[in-house]
Short mmCIF file of C-alpha atoms in Angstrom, two decimals:
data_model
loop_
_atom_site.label_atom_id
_atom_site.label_comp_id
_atom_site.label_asym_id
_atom_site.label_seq_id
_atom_site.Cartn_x
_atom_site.Cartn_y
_atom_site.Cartn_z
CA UNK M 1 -43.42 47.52 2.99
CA UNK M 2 -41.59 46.14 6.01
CA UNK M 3 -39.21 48.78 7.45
CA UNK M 4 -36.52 46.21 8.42
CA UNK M 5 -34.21 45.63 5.48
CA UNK M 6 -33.78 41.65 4.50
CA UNK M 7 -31.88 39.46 6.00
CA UNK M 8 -28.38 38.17 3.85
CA UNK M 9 -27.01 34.61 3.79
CA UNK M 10 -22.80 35.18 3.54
CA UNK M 11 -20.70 32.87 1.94
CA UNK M 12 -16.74 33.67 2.04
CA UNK M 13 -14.02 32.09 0.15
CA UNK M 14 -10.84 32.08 2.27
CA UNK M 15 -8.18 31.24 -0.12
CA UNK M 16 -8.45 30.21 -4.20
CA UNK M 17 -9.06 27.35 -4.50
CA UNK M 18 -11.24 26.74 -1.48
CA UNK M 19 -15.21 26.69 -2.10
CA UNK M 20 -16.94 29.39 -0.55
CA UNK M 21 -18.04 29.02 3.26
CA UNK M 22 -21.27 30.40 5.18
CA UNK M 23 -19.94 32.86 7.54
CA UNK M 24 -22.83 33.99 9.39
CA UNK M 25 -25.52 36.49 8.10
CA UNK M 26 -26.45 40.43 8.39
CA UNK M 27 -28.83 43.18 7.01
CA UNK M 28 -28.84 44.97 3.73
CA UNK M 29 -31.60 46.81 1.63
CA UNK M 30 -30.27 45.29 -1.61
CA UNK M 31 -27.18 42.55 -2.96
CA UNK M 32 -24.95 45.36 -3.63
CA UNK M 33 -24.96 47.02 -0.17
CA UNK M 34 -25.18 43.35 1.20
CA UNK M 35 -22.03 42.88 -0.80
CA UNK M 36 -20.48 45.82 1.23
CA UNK M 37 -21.90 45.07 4.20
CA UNK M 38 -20.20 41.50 4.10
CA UNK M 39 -17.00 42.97 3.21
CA UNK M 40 -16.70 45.56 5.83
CA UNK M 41 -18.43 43.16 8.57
CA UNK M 42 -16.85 39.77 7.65
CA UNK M 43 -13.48 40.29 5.67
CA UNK M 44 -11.76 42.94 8.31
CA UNK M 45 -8.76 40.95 9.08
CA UNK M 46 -8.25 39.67 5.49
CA UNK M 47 -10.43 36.32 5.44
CA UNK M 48 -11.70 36.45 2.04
CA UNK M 49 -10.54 36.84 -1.71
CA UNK M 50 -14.61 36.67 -2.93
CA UNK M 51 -18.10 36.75 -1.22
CA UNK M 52 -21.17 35.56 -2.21
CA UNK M 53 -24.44 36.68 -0.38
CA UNK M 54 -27.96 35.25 -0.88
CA UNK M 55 -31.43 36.79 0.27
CA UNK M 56 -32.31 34.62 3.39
CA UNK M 57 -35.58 33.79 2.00
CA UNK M 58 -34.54 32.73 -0.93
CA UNK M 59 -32.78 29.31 0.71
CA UNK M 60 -34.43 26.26 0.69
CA UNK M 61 -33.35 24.14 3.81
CA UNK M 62 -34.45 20.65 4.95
CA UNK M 63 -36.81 20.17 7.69
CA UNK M 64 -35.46 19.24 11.09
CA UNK M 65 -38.47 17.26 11.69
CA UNK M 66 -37.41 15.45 8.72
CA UNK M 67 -33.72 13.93 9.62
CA UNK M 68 -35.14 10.38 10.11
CA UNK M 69 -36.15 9.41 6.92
CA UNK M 70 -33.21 12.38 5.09
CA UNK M 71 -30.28 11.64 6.83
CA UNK M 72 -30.82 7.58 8.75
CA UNK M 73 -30.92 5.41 5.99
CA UNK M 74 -27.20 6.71 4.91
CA UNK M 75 -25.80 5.82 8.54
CA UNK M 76 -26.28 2.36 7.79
CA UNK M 77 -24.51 1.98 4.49
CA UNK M 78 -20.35 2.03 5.45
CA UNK M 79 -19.19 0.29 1.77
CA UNK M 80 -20.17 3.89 0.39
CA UNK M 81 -16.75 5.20 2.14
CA UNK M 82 -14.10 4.68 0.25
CA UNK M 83 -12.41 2.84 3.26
CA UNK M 84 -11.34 -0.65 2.07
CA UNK M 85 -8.67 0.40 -0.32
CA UNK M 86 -4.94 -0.08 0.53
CA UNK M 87 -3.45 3.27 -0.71
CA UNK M 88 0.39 2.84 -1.56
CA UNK M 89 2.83 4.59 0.08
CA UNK M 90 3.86 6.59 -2.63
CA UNK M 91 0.73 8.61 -2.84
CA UNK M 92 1.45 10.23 0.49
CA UNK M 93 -1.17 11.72 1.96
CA UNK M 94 -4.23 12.34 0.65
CA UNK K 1 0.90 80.56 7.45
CA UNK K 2 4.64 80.51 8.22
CA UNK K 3 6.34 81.64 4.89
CA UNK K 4 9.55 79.70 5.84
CA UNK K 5 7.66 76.79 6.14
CA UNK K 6 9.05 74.25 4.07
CA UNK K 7 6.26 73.87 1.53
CA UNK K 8 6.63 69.82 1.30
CA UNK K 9 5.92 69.91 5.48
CA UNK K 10 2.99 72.42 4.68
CA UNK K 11 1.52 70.20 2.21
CA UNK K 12 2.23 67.08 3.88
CA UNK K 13 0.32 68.57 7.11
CA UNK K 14 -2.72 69.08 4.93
CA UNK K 15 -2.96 65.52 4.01
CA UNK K 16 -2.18 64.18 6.82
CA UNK K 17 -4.45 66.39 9.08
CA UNK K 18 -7.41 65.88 6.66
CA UNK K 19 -7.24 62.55 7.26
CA UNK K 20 -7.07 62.49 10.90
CA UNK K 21 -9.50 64.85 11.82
CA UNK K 22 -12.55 63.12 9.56
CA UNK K 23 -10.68 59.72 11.00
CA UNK K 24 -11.56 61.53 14.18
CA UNK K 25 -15.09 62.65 13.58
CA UNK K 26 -16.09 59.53 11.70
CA UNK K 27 -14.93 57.35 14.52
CA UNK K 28 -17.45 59.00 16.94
CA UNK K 29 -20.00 57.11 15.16
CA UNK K 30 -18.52 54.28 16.72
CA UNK K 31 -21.50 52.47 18.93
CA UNK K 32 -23.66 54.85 17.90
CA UNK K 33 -24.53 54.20 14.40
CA UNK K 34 -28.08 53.58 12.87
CA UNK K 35 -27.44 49.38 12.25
CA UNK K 36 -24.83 47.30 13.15
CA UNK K 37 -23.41 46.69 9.86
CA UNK K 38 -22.77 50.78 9.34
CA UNK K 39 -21.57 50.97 12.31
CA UNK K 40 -18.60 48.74 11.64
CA UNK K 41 -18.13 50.01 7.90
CA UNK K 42 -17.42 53.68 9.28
CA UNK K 43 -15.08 52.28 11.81
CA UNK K 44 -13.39 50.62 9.35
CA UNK K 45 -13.41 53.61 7.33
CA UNK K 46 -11.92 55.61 10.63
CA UNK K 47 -9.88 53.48 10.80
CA UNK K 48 -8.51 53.78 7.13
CA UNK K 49 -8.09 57.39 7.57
CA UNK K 50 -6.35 57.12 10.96
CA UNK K 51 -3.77 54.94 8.71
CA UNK K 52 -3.44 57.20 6.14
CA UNK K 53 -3.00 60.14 8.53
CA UNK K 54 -0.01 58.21 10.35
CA UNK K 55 1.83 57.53 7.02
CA UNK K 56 1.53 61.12 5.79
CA UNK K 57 2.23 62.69 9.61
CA UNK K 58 5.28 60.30 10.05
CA UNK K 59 6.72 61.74 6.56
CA UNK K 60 5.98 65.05 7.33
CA UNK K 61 7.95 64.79 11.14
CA UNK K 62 11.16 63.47 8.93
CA UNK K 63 10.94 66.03 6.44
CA UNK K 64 11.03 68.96 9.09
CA UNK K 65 13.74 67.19 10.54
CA UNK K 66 13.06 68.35 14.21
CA UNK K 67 12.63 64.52 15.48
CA UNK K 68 9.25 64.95 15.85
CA UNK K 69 7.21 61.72 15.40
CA UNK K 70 3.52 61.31 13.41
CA UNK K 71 2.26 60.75 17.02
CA UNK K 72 3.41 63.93 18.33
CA UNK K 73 2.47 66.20 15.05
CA UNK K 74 -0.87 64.65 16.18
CA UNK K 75 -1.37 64.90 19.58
CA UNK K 76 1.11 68.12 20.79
CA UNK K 77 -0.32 70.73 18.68
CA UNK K 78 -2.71 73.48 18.84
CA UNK K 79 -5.65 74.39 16.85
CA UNK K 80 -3.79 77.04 14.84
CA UNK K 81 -0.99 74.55 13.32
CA UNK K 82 -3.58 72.48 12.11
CA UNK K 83 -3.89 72.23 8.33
CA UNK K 84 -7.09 70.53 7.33
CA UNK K 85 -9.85 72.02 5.68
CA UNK K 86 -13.16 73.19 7.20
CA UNK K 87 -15.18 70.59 5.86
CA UNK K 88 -14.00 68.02 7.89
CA UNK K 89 -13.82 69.26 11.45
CA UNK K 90 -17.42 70.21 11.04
CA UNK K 91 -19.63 68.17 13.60
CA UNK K 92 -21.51 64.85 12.73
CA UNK K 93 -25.14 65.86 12.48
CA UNK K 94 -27.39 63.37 11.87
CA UNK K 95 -26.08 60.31 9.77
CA UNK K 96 -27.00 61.68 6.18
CA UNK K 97 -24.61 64.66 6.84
CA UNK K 98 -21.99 62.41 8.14
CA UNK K 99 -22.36 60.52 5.37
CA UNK K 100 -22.78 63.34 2.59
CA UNK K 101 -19.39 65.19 4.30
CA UNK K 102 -17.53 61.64 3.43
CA UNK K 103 -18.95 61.28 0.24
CA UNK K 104 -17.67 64.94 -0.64
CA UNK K 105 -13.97 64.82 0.68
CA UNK K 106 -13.76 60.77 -0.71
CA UNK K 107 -14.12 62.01 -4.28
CA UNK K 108 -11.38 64.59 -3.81
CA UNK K 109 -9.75 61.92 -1.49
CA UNK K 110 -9.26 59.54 -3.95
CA UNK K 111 -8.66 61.31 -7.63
CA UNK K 112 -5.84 63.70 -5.50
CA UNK K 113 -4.29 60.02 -4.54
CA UNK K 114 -4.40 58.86 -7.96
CA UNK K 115 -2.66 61.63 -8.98
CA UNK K 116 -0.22 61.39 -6.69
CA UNK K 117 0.74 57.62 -7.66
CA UNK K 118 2.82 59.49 -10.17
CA UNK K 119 4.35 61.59 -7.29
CA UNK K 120 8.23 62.80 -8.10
CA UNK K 121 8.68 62.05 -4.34
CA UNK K 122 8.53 58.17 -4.60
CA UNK K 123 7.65 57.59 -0.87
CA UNK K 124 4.43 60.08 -1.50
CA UNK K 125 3.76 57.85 -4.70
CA UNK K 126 4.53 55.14 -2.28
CA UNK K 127 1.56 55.63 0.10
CA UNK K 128 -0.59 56.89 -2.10
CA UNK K 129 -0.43 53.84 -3.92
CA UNK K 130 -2.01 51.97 -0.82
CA UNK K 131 -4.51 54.95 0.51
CA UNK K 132 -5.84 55.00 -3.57
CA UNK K 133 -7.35 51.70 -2.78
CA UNK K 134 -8.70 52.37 0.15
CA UNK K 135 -10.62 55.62 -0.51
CA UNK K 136 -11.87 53.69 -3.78
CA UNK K 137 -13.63 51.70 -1.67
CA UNK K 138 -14.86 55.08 0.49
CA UNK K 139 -16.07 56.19 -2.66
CA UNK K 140 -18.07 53.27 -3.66
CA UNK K 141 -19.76 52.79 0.05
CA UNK K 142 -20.10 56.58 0.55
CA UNK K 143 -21.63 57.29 -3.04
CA UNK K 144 -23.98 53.96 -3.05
CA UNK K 145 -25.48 55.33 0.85
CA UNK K 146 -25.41 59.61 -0.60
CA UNK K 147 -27.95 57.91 -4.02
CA UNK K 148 -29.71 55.44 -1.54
CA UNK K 149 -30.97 58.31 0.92
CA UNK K 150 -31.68 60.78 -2.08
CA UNK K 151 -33.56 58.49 -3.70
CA UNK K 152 -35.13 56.94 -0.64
CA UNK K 153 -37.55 57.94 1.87
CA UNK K 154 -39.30 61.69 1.81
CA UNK K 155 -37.45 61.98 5.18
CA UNK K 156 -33.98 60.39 4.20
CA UNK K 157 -33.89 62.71 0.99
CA UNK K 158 -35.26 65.48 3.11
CA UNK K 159 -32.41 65.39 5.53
CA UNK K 160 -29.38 64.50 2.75
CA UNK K 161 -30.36 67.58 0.58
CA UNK K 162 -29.89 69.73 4.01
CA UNK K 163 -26.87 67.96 4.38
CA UNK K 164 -25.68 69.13 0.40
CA UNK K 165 -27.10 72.59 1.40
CA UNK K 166 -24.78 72.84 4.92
CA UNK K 167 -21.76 71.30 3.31
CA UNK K 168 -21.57 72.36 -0.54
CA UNK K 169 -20.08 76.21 0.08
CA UNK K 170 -17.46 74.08 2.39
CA UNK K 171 -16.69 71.02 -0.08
CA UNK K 172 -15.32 74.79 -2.11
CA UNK K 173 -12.16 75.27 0.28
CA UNK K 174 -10.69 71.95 -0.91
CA UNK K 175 -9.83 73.57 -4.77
CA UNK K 176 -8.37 76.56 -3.62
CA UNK K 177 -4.77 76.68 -4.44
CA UNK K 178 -2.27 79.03 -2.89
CA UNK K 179 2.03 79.19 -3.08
CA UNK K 180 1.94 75.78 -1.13
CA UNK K 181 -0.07 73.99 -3.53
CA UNK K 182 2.02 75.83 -6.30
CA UNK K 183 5.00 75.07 -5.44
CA UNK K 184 3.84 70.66 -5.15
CA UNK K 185 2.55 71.24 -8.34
CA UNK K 186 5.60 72.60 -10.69
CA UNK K 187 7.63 69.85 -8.17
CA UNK K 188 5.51 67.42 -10.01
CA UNK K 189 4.83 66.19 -6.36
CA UNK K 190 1.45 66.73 -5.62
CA UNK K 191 -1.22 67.95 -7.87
CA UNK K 192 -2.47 71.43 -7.94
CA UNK K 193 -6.03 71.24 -6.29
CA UNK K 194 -7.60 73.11 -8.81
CA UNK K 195 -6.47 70.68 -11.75
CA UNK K 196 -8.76 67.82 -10.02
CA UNK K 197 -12.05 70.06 -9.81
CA UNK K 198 -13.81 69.27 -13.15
CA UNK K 199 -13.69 65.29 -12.59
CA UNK K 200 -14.79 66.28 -9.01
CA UNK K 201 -17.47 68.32 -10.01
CA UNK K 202 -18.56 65.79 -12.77
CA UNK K 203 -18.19 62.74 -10.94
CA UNK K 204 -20.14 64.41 -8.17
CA UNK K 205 -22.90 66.10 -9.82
CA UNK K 206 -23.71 62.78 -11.76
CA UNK K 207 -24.05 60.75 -8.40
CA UNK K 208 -25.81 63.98 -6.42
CA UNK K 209 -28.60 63.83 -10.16
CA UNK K 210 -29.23 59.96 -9.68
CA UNK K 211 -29.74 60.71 -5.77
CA UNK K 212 -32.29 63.00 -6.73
CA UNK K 213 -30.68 65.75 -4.90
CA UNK K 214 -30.22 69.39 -5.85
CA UNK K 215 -26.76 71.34 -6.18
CA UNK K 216 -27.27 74.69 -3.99
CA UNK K 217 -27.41 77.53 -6.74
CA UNK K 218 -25.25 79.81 -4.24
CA UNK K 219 -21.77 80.87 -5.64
CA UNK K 220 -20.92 81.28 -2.49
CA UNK K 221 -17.93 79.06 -1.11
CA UNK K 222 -15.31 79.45 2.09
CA UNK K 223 -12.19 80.66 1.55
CA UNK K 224 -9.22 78.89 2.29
CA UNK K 225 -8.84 79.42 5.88
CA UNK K 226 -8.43 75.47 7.05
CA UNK K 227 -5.77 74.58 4.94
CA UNK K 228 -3.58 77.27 5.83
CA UNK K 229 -4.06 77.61 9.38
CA UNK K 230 -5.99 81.44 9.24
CA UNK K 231 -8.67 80.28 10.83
CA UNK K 232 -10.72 76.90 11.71
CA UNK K 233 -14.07 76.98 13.05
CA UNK K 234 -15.22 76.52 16.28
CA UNK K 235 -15.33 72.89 16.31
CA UNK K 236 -11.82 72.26 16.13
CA UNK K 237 -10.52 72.79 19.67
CA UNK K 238 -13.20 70.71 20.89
CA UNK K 239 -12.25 67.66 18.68
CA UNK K 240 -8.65 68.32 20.12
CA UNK K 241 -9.36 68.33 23.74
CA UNK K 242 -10.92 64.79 22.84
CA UNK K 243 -8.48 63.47 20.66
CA UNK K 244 -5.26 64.86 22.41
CA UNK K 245 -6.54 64.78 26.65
CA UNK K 246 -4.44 61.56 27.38
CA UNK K 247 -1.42 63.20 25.71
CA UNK K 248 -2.19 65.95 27.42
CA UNK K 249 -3.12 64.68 31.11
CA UNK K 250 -0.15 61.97 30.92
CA UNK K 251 2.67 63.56 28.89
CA UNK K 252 4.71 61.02 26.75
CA UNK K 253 1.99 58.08 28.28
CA UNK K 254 2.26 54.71 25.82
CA UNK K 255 0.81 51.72 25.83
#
């Protein structure tokens, strides 16, 4: 068994409401002292109302060798932004 | 102990010096812990206690009603008007007694400020409203690390059942009740010590079974010397010429 304890994805939720944000990561042996860790490293000066922390190895991520064929073909296709409509005044901002 | 004491100032002094020496020892931990992420929980748990001592120490300086400020309660007195009990001006050790000294006192910590939400002296029901929360949390980190070493490594449980063995005939001191603690108590302002010591004891024999970790047998626990200023160890002037040099060096210095 590895002596260094696993590593911890953080996600944060600033405000309800908001979806939960990754913060940045840390150490723990298990979720529940992950849990603690993340509150007494990452919600000091009152930044979150609920945290959410994953086992590192247990996220899936894309390949950066892979971004051509992921991510070009989208660049290429404006008419899926919801940019042609005239929005009234009366909505305000959006 | 000064018999014409006023026994709310007495028992005020023993919260709030509690708090600031383990504050005090805790913090030394600072940049020194085992990992990062403990490192910043028992600042932040200093840091707690340092809060906690400046709402009880700025109470106690109005009810003596001599001007003096929680700042200098803190920093301009001597060993012998110091209230706290042994337990917490003992030294560091290694991490598991830190941690097993904290996990001791939090338990009393918090069900004494849970009592005290009910306080007849609203601004004592006042803070202890806000410190209840905090040393819940103590309790939960504190508790969670005491079950994790126990039930951990032959070395980790070696070292946290010397910890139990050092500190259990000193965790004693905090249940003894005397006049002060009498007089608080028939006030219906804080609770008699001793009326808190069977949820201690249960709460804290559960934990110290799941950590795998044996009670000392030993009858055996120190009198109450700490809390009324007979006698502190050692260990107690040297945290003071620490915490109190600037003070001392550069009288009235701010910043």
């Amino acid at each position: 068994m590895s002596k260094e304890w696993p590593l911890w994805e953080i996600f944060i939720r600033g405000q309800h409401g908001l979806s939960h944000r990754h913060v940045g990561s840390l150490h723990a042996p298990d979720a529940e002292t992950a849990i603690k860790n993340a509150r007494d490293v990452y919600t000091r000066r009152n930044e979150g109302v609920s945290i959410w922390v994953v086992e590192a190895a247990h996220i899936t991520a894309t390949a950066p060798g892979d971004k051509g064929p992921i991510f070009e073909p989208s660049e290429s296709k404006i008419y899926r932004h919801p940019t042609f409509y005239d929005i009234p005044d009366e909505v305000g901002h959006m | 102990m000064t018999q014409k004491s006023d026994p709310k100032f007495e028992a005020l002094l023993r919260l709030g010096d509690n708090a600031l020496i383990l504050g005090h020892r805790v913090s030394e931990w600072c940049g020194h812990a085992p990992v990062l992420e403990e490192d910043i929980a028992l600042a932040n748990t200093a840091l707690d206690l340092l809060g906690q001592t400046s709402l009880w120490l700025e109470y106690a300086g109005e009810v003596e009603g001599k001007g003096r400020s929680a700042d200098d309660i803190a920093f301009l007195r001597d060993a012998w008007d110091f209230r706290n009990v042994l337990l917490v001006e003992l030294p560091n050790g290694d991490f598991g007694q830190t941690i097993m000294r904290q996990y001791l006192f939090d338990v009393f910590n918090r069900l004494n400020l849970e009592a005290m939400k009910t306080s007849t002296d609203t601004r004592i029901a006042e803070i202890a409203e806000k410190a209840a929360k905090e040393a819940a949390y103590h309790v939960e980190r504190s508790e969670g690390t005491v079950i994790g070493l126990g039930d951990g490594t032959e070395e980790s449980h070696r070292r946290i059942q010397d910890a139990l063995n050092i500190l259990w005939p000193y965790a004693q001191e905090l249940f003894i009740t005397d006049e002060v603690d009498e007089e608080m108590a028939k006030a219906g302002v804080i609770p008699d010590p001793k009326s808190l010591q069977d949820a201690w004891n249960a709460e804290v024999r559960g934990a110290l079974a799941e950590a795998t970790l044996e009670v000392p047998e030993a009858h055996f626990g120190h009198r109450g010397s700490g809390k009324d200023g007979r006698m502190h160890t050692e260990h107690l002037g040297h945290i003071l010429t620490q915490m109190q040099w600037l003070q001392r060096a550069y009288p009235g210095q701010e910043w």
